[in-house]
Short mmCIF file of C-alpha atoms in Angstrom, two decimals:
data_model
loop_
_atom_site.label_atom_id
_atom_site.label_comp_id
_atom_site.label_asym_id
_atom_site.label_seq_id
_atom_site.Cartn_x
_atom_site.Cartn_y
_atom_site.Cartn_z
CA UNK A 25 55.34 112.10 209.18
CA UNK A 26 55.68 114.97 206.71
CA UNK A 27 59.21 115.56 205.43
CA UNK A 28 61.00 118.11 203.28
CA UNK A 29 63.96 116.73 201.29
CA UNK A 30 66.42 119.40 200.10
CA UNK A 31 69.25 118.90 197.62
CA UNK A 32 71.07 122.07 196.58
CA UNK A 33 73.27 120.44 193.91
CA UNK A 34 71.43 117.37 192.66
CA UNK A 35 74.29 115.42 191.10
CA UNK A 36 73.66 111.82 190.05
CA UNK A 37 74.76 110.28 193.37
CA UNK A 38 72.64 112.79 195.31
CA UNK A 39 69.54 111.94 193.26
CA UNK A 40 70.30 108.23 193.72
CA UNK A 41 70.35 108.74 197.49
CA UNK A 42 67.18 110.86 197.52
CA UNK A 43 65.31 108.34 195.36
CA UNK A 44 66.44 105.56 197.67
CA UNK A 45 65.19 107.42 200.76
CA UNK A 46 61.75 107.97 199.29
CA UNK A 47 61.49 104.33 198.18
CA UNK A 48 62.78 102.93 201.49
CA UNK A 49 60.34 105.02 203.56
CA UNK A 50 57.04 105.20 201.67
CA UNK A 51 55.24 105.81 204.97
CA UNK A 52 56.75 109.32 205.02
CA UNK A 53 54.97 112.06 203.08
CA UNK A 54 57.95 113.46 201.15
CA UNK A 55 58.15 116.92 199.57
CA UNK A 56 61.34 117.35 197.53
CA UNK A 57 63.13 120.49 196.38
CA UNK A 58 66.38 120.29 194.42
CA UNK A 59 68.56 122.43 192.17
CA UNK A 60 70.35 121.27 188.99
CA UNK A 61 74.04 120.26 189.32
CA UNK A 62 75.58 123.23 187.52
CA UNK A 63 76.87 126.70 188.48
CA UNK A 64 78.25 125.26 191.71
CA UNK A 65 79.22 128.50 193.44
CA UNK A 66 75.79 130.04 192.82
CA UNK A 67 73.98 126.90 193.94
CA UNK A 68 75.88 126.36 197.16
CA UNK A 69 75.66 129.98 198.27
CA UNK A 70 72.33 131.01 196.77
CA UNK A 71 70.06 128.05 197.49
CA UNK A 72 68.14 129.68 200.40
CA UNK A 73 67.32 132.70 198.25
CA UNK A 74 66.38 130.59 195.23
CA UNK A 75 64.01 128.41 197.22
CA UNK A 76 62.63 131.30 199.29
CA UNK A 77 61.62 133.19 196.13
CA UNK A 78 60.55 130.24 193.95
CA UNK A 79 59.07 127.85 196.53
CA UNK A 80 57.75 130.12 199.25
CA UNK A 81 54.41 128.28 199.56
CA UNK A 82 56.16 124.94 200.11
CA UNK A 83 58.56 126.29 202.71
CA UNK A 84 55.75 127.89 204.71
CA UNK A 85 54.15 124.49 205.30
CA UNK A 86 54.53 122.63 208.57
CA UNK A 87 57.05 119.76 208.41
CA UNK A 88 58.01 117.17 210.99
CA UNK A 89 61.35 116.47 209.34
CA UNK A 90 63.81 118.33 207.11
CA UNK A 91 66.52 116.26 205.41
CA UNK A 92 69.15 118.33 203.60
CA UNK A 93 72.42 117.70 201.83
CA UNK A 94 75.50 119.45 203.17
CA UNK A 95 75.42 121.94 200.26
CA UNK A 96 72.17 123.38 201.62
CA UNK A 97 72.73 126.57 203.63
CA UNK A 98 70.29 125.30 206.20
CA UNK A 99 71.00 127.99 208.78
CA UNK A 100 70.10 130.78 206.37
CA UNK A 101 67.08 128.90 205.03
CA UNK A 102 65.66 128.41 208.54
CA UNK A 103 66.27 132.10 209.21
CA UNK A 104 64.33 133.04 206.09
CA UNK A 105 61.60 130.44 206.74
CA UNK A 106 61.13 130.23 210.54
CA UNK A 107 58.39 127.61 210.18
CA UNK A 108 61.16 125.08 209.47
CA UNK A 109 62.79 125.66 212.85
CA UNK A 110 60.45 123.29 214.70
CA UNK A 111 61.19 120.32 212.42
CA UNK A 112 63.79 117.64 213.14
CA UNK A 113 66.72 118.68 210.92
CA UNK A 114 69.04 116.03 209.46
CA UNK A 115 72.04 117.01 207.30
CA UNK A 116 73.65 114.37 205.09
CA UNK A 117 77.25 114.81 203.94
CA UNK A 118 77.88 113.12 200.58
CA UNK A 119 81.18 115.01 200.58
CA UNK A 120 82.81 117.94 202.33
CA UNK A 121 84.49 120.94 200.85
CA UNK A 122 87.50 120.75 203.16
CA UNK A 123 88.82 117.57 201.50
CA UNK A 124 87.87 118.35 197.91
CA UNK A 125 90.98 118.52 195.68
CA UNK A 126 91.36 121.66 193.59
CA UNK A 127 92.62 121.80 190.04
CA UNK A 128 95.46 124.13 189.08
CA UNK A 129 92.89 126.64 187.81
CA UNK A 130 90.83 126.76 190.99
CA UNK A 131 91.34 129.06 193.95
CA UNK A 132 90.38 128.43 197.56
CA UNK A 133 86.91 129.79 198.28
CA UNK A 134 85.84 129.88 201.93
CA UNK A 135 82.09 130.20 201.23
CA UNK A 136 81.37 126.51 200.43
CA UNK A 137 83.31 125.46 203.52
CA UNK A 138 81.32 127.83 205.70
CA UNK A 139 78.05 126.49 204.23
CA UNK A 140 79.14 122.99 205.31
CA UNK A 141 79.81 124.25 208.83
CA UNK A 142 76.62 126.30 209.13
CA UNK A 143 74.60 123.29 207.93
CA UNK A 144 76.19 121.09 210.59
CA UNK A 145 75.58 123.72 213.28
CA UNK A 146 71.93 124.12 212.29
CA UNK A 147 71.26 120.37 212.24
CA UNK A 148 69.85 118.19 214.99
CA UNK A 149 71.51 115.15 213.44
CA UNK A 150 74.60 115.04 211.19
CA UNK A 151 75.27 112.03 208.96
CA UNK A 152 78.32 111.16 206.84
CA UNK A 153 78.59 108.49 204.15
CA UNK A 154 81.98 107.29 205.46
CA UNK A 155 84.26 107.67 208.44
CA UNK A 156 86.80 109.24 206.09
CA UNK A 157 84.29 111.94 205.16
CA UNK A 158 83.63 112.72 208.82
CA UNK A 159 87.28 112.71 209.85
CA UNK A 160 88.50 114.78 206.90
CA UNK A 161 85.83 117.41 207.58
CA UNK A 162 86.79 117.69 211.23
CA UNK A 163 90.52 117.88 210.43
CA UNK A 164 89.97 120.34 207.57
CA UNK A 165 87.63 122.53 209.61
CA UNK A 166 90.07 122.60 212.50
CA UNK A 167 92.84 123.85 210.20
CA UNK A 168 90.57 126.28 208.34
CA UNK A 169 89.05 127.84 211.44
CA UNK A 170 92.44 128.27 213.10
CA UNK A 171 93.04 131.08 210.59
CA UNK A 172 90.13 133.15 211.88
CA UNK A 173 91.23 136.48 213.38
CA UNK A 174 89.43 135.73 216.66
CA UNK A 175 90.33 132.62 218.59
CA UNK A 176 86.85 131.19 219.08
CA UNK A 177 86.25 128.12 221.31
CA UNK A 178 85.60 125.83 218.33
CA UNK A 179 87.39 122.69 219.47
CA UNK A 180 84.64 121.46 221.82
CA UNK A 181 82.06 121.70 219.03
CA UNK A 182 84.29 119.88 216.50
CA UNK A 183 84.99 117.13 219.02
CA UNK A 184 81.28 116.70 219.71
CA UNK A 185 80.57 116.60 216.00
CA UNK A 186 83.13 113.84 215.50
CA UNK A 187 81.79 111.86 218.47
CA UNK A 188 78.07 112.12 217.77
CA UNK A 189 77.80 112.16 213.97
CA UNK A 190 76.39 109.05 212.31
CA UNK A 191 78.13 107.17 209.48
CA UNK A 192 75.60 105.72 207.02
CA UNK A 193 76.59 105.04 203.40
CA UNK A 194 74.31 105.74 200.47
CA UNK A 195 72.73 102.27 200.16
CA UNK A 196 72.33 100.26 196.99
CA UNK A 197 68.93 98.90 195.96
CA UNK A 198 67.86 95.53 197.30
CA UNK A 199 68.75 93.15 194.48
CA UNK A 200 70.46 89.85 193.81
CA UNK A 201 74.26 89.92 193.92
CA UNK A 202 76.01 88.54 190.85
CA UNK A 203 78.93 86.11 191.29
CA UNK A 204 82.46 87.23 190.45
CA UNK A 205 83.57 87.20 186.85
CA UNK A 206 86.79 85.38 186.00
CA UNK A 207 87.55 86.94 182.64
CA UNK A 208 89.90 89.75 181.60
CA UNK A 209 87.56 92.68 181.12
CA UNK A 210 88.49 95.80 183.12
CA UNK A 211 85.97 98.57 183.69
CA UNK A 212 86.41 102.27 184.46
CA UNK A 213 83.05 103.84 185.46
CA UNK A 214 83.86 107.22 187.00
CA UNK A 215 83.33 110.87 186.13
CA UNK A 216 85.72 112.01 183.40
CA UNK A 217 87.36 114.69 185.51
CA UNK A 218 90.81 115.45 186.86
CA UNK A 219 90.04 114.44 190.47
CA UNK A 220 89.40 110.85 189.39
CA UNK A 221 93.03 110.67 188.18
CA UNK A 222 92.45 108.96 184.81
CA UNK A 223 96.10 109.55 183.88
CA UNK A 224 97.18 106.88 186.40
CA UNK A 225 94.61 104.40 185.10
CA UNK A 226 95.66 104.73 181.48
CA UNK A 227 99.35 104.73 182.42
CA UNK A 228 98.80 101.32 184.04
CA UNK A 229 96.97 100.00 180.97
CA UNK A 230 99.76 101.27 178.72
CA UNK A 231 102.26 99.25 180.76
CA UNK A 232 100.11 96.13 180.39
CA UNK A 233 99.93 96.65 176.63
CA UNK A 234 103.73 97.01 176.47
CA UNK A 235 104.09 93.73 178.37
CA UNK A 236 101.75 91.96 175.97
CA UNK A 237 99.17 91.12 178.64
CA UNK A 238 95.75 90.34 177.20
CA UNK A 239 92.76 92.35 178.46
CA UNK A 240 89.64 94.23 177.38
CA UNK A 241 88.49 97.57 178.74
CA UNK A 242 85.14 99.34 179.13
CA UNK A 243 85.53 103.07 179.83
CA UNK A 244 82.23 104.56 180.97
CA UNK A 245 81.09 107.31 183.33
CA UNK A 246 79.69 110.82 183.18
CA UNK A 247 81.34 113.19 180.71
CA UNK A 248 81.58 116.97 180.62
CA UNK A 249 82.46 119.59 178.03
CA UNK A 250 85.90 120.09 179.56
CA UNK A 251 87.50 116.68 180.06
CA UNK A 252 91.10 115.49 180.49
CA UNK A 253 92.90 115.05 177.16
CA UNK A 254 94.18 111.62 178.22
CA UNK A 255 90.83 110.04 177.28
CA UNK A 256 91.25 110.91 173.61
CA UNK A 257 94.87 109.84 173.41
CA UNK A 258 94.22 106.57 175.26
CA UNK A 259 91.33 105.70 172.97
CA UNK A 260 93.69 105.80 170.00
CA UNK A 261 96.33 103.40 171.34
CA UNK A 262 93.93 101.04 173.15
CA UNK A 263 92.32 100.24 169.80
CA UNK A 264 90.54 96.88 169.63
CA UNK A 265 90.91 96.29 173.37
CA UNK A 266 88.02 98.73 173.87
CA UNK A 267 84.59 97.08 174.20
CA UNK A 268 82.73 100.21 175.37
CA UNK A 269 83.59 103.91 175.43
CA UNK A 270 81.69 106.83 176.92
CA UNK A 271 78.57 107.49 178.95
CA UNK A 272 75.91 104.81 178.52
CA UNK A 273 72.12 104.56 179.00
CA UNK A 274 71.22 102.89 182.29
CA UNK A 275 70.36 99.49 180.79
CA UNK A 276 73.53 99.35 178.69
CA UNK A 277 75.63 100.48 181.63
CA UNK A 278 74.23 97.70 183.83
CA UNK A 279 74.75 95.10 181.10
CA UNK A 280 78.36 96.18 180.64
CA UNK A 281 79.02 95.85 184.39
CA UNK A 282 77.47 92.38 184.28
CA UNK A 283 79.93 91.43 181.54
CA UNK A 284 83.00 92.90 183.26
CA UNK A 285 85.40 91.23 185.71
CA UNK A 286 87.55 93.90 187.40
CA UNK A 287 86.66 97.48 188.33
CA UNK A 288 89.51 99.91 188.98
CA UNK A 289 89.80 103.24 190.77
CA UNK A 290 92.82 105.54 190.75
CA UNK A 291 90.98 108.51 192.23
CA UNK A 292 92.36 111.37 194.29
CA UNK A 293 88.87 112.18 195.58
CA UNK A 294 86.28 109.78 196.92
CA UNK A 295 84.02 109.90 199.95
CA UNK A 296 82.14 106.64 199.30
CA UNK A 297 82.56 105.47 195.71
CA UNK A 298 79.10 104.41 194.60
CA UNK A 299 80.35 103.51 191.12
CA UNK A 300 82.70 100.89 192.58
CA UNK A 301 79.99 99.51 194.87
CA UNK A 302 77.56 99.20 191.96
CA UNK A 303 80.17 97.30 189.96
CA UNK A 304 80.89 94.95 192.88
CA UNK A 305 77.15 94.31 193.20
CA UNK A 306 77.25 93.11 189.58
CA UNK A 307 80.22 90.78 190.00
CA UNK A 308 83.25 93.01 189.37
CA UNK A 309 86.24 92.52 191.65
CA UNK A 310 87.33 95.94 192.98
CA UNK A 311 90.89 97.22 192.85
CA UNK A 312 91.05 100.52 194.72
CA UNK A 313 93.80 102.70 196.19
CA UNK A 314 94.61 102.33 199.86
CA UNK A 315 93.48 105.85 200.75
CA UNK A 316 90.43 108.10 201.16
CA UNK A 317 87.22 106.17 201.97
CA UNK A 318 88.34 102.81 200.57
CA UNK A 319 89.82 101.33 203.78
CA UNK A 320 86.35 101.84 205.31
CA UNK A 321 84.75 99.50 202.80
CA UNK A 322 87.23 97.09 201.18
CA UNK A 323 89.60 94.41 202.50
CA UNK A 324 93.37 94.62 202.10
CA UNK A 325 93.30 92.16 199.21
CA UNK A 326 91.26 94.62 197.13
CA UNK A 327 93.46 97.65 197.84
CA UNK A 328 96.81 98.60 196.31
CA UNK A 329 99.23 101.21 197.73
CA UNK A 330 97.99 103.85 195.28
CA UNK A 331 100.86 104.23 192.80
CA UNK A 332 100.90 103.13 189.16
CA UNK A 333 103.59 100.51 189.69
CA UNK A 334 101.54 98.74 192.36
CA UNK A 335 98.41 98.92 190.22
CA UNK A 336 100.24 97.34 187.28
CA UNK A 337 101.60 94.56 189.47
CA UNK A 338 98.17 93.70 190.89
CA UNK A 339 96.45 93.80 187.50
CA UNK A 340 99.20 91.70 185.95
CA UNK A 341 98.70 89.02 188.60
CA UNK A 342 94.92 89.00 188.39
CA UNK A 343 94.89 88.91 184.58
CA UNK A 344 97.50 86.22 184.09
CA UNK A 345 96.43 84.06 187.05
CA UNK A 346 92.68 84.39 187.75
CA UNK A 347 92.99 81.86 190.58
CA UNK A 348 95.04 84.44 192.52
CA UNK A 349 92.11 86.84 192.75
CA UNK A 350 90.60 87.32 196.21
CA UNK A 351 86.93 86.66 196.98
CA UNK A 352 84.40 89.22 195.85
CA UNK A 353 83.25 91.49 198.72
CA UNK A 354 79.65 90.85 199.73
CA UNK A 355 77.67 93.77 198.29
CA UNK A 356 74.61 92.88 200.39
CA UNK A 357 76.28 94.77 203.25
CA UNK A 358 75.73 97.99 201.27
CA UNK A 359 72.10 97.40 200.26
CA UNK A 360 69.04 99.08 201.78
CA UNK A 361 67.90 96.13 203.94
CA UNK A 362 71.16 96.38 205.90
CA UNK A 363 70.72 100.12 206.54
CA UNK A 364 66.99 100.87 206.73
CA UNK A 365 66.83 100.55 210.52
CA UNK A 366 69.79 102.90 211.07
CA UNK A 367 68.33 105.44 208.65
CA UNK A 368 64.97 105.19 210.41
CA UNK A 369 66.67 106.03 213.69
CA UNK A 370 68.29 109.23 212.39
CA UNK A 371 65.03 110.24 210.69
CA UNK A 372 63.23 109.89 214.02
CA UNK A 373 61.00 106.97 213.02
CA UNK A 374 59.86 104.28 215.39
CA UNK A 375 60.75 100.75 214.29
CA UNK A 376 58.10 98.96 212.26
CA UNK A 377 56.36 96.10 214.11
CA UNK A 378 58.15 93.51 211.94
CA UNK A 379 61.60 94.92 212.91
CA UNK A 380 60.98 95.83 216.55
#
């Protein structure tokens, strides 16, 4: 099978997924085109033109399979490159633009939402990384499209999309799962941006400091030029409690997760949460808000109602009484061996003889 893998905004989690696909299915002859994760509006709207002009020879080849992220304007690309029309077309939604929170400086732009919808319409198979991602797209699209000046019969299509779409998370590599840590080291390993709600995380730590509760903290994750000011102020008052600060090389990042005990999320935006899953795989007990994608993946004992007060209460209990901590979720359920067969089905592969 010859396959074209398209990623229009190749952020870290998207590259992680694409690398995993190629490694999990070496029997497929992969050709990969991707665009750097910057200039979002240009990427999401201009990717067919960029690829058509820069990669014309590749797109004119004959492919059995096209796998694209939801930021790829697949409908336009197939129109510009009709040779792709005969391939099996799979669109993978890492996220959807209908449920993406906007900062106070952002305005609603319909173009990225329409690209999501056109990609889904052009696909033979639509895949989401969580039920929350699927459901929030359908609900958001229903509200968005109700504003159109013509009352189109969209509800049957949205209902079919919800019923027939697949839910397959981005899998983790096949590796040994570390046992749970029982110490007092807390890790934050998310993007340093407003939608991850770092203010709530540091507000909870400030309460723990005021109560005299002993802990250490490792604050990692991808950084950008424009980052929330709370990181700089928190670094000053956390002082010697900090064991790691800032983005880390891969080996150092993994070692820090191995040495940590609790991983926390306070996010307002998450469709799967690979950073939390990676930390759980390395022995960190997750503490995540009871919203977004997290009920899809974590038991009640690892979720808090979502407010700072509840987060402080749960951390206080876990730090002062380690025996009260719940069991570590089994990360093997998120690794490639658990999902290869389901991915093979959506890609149109026949089962291998050893899995038939």
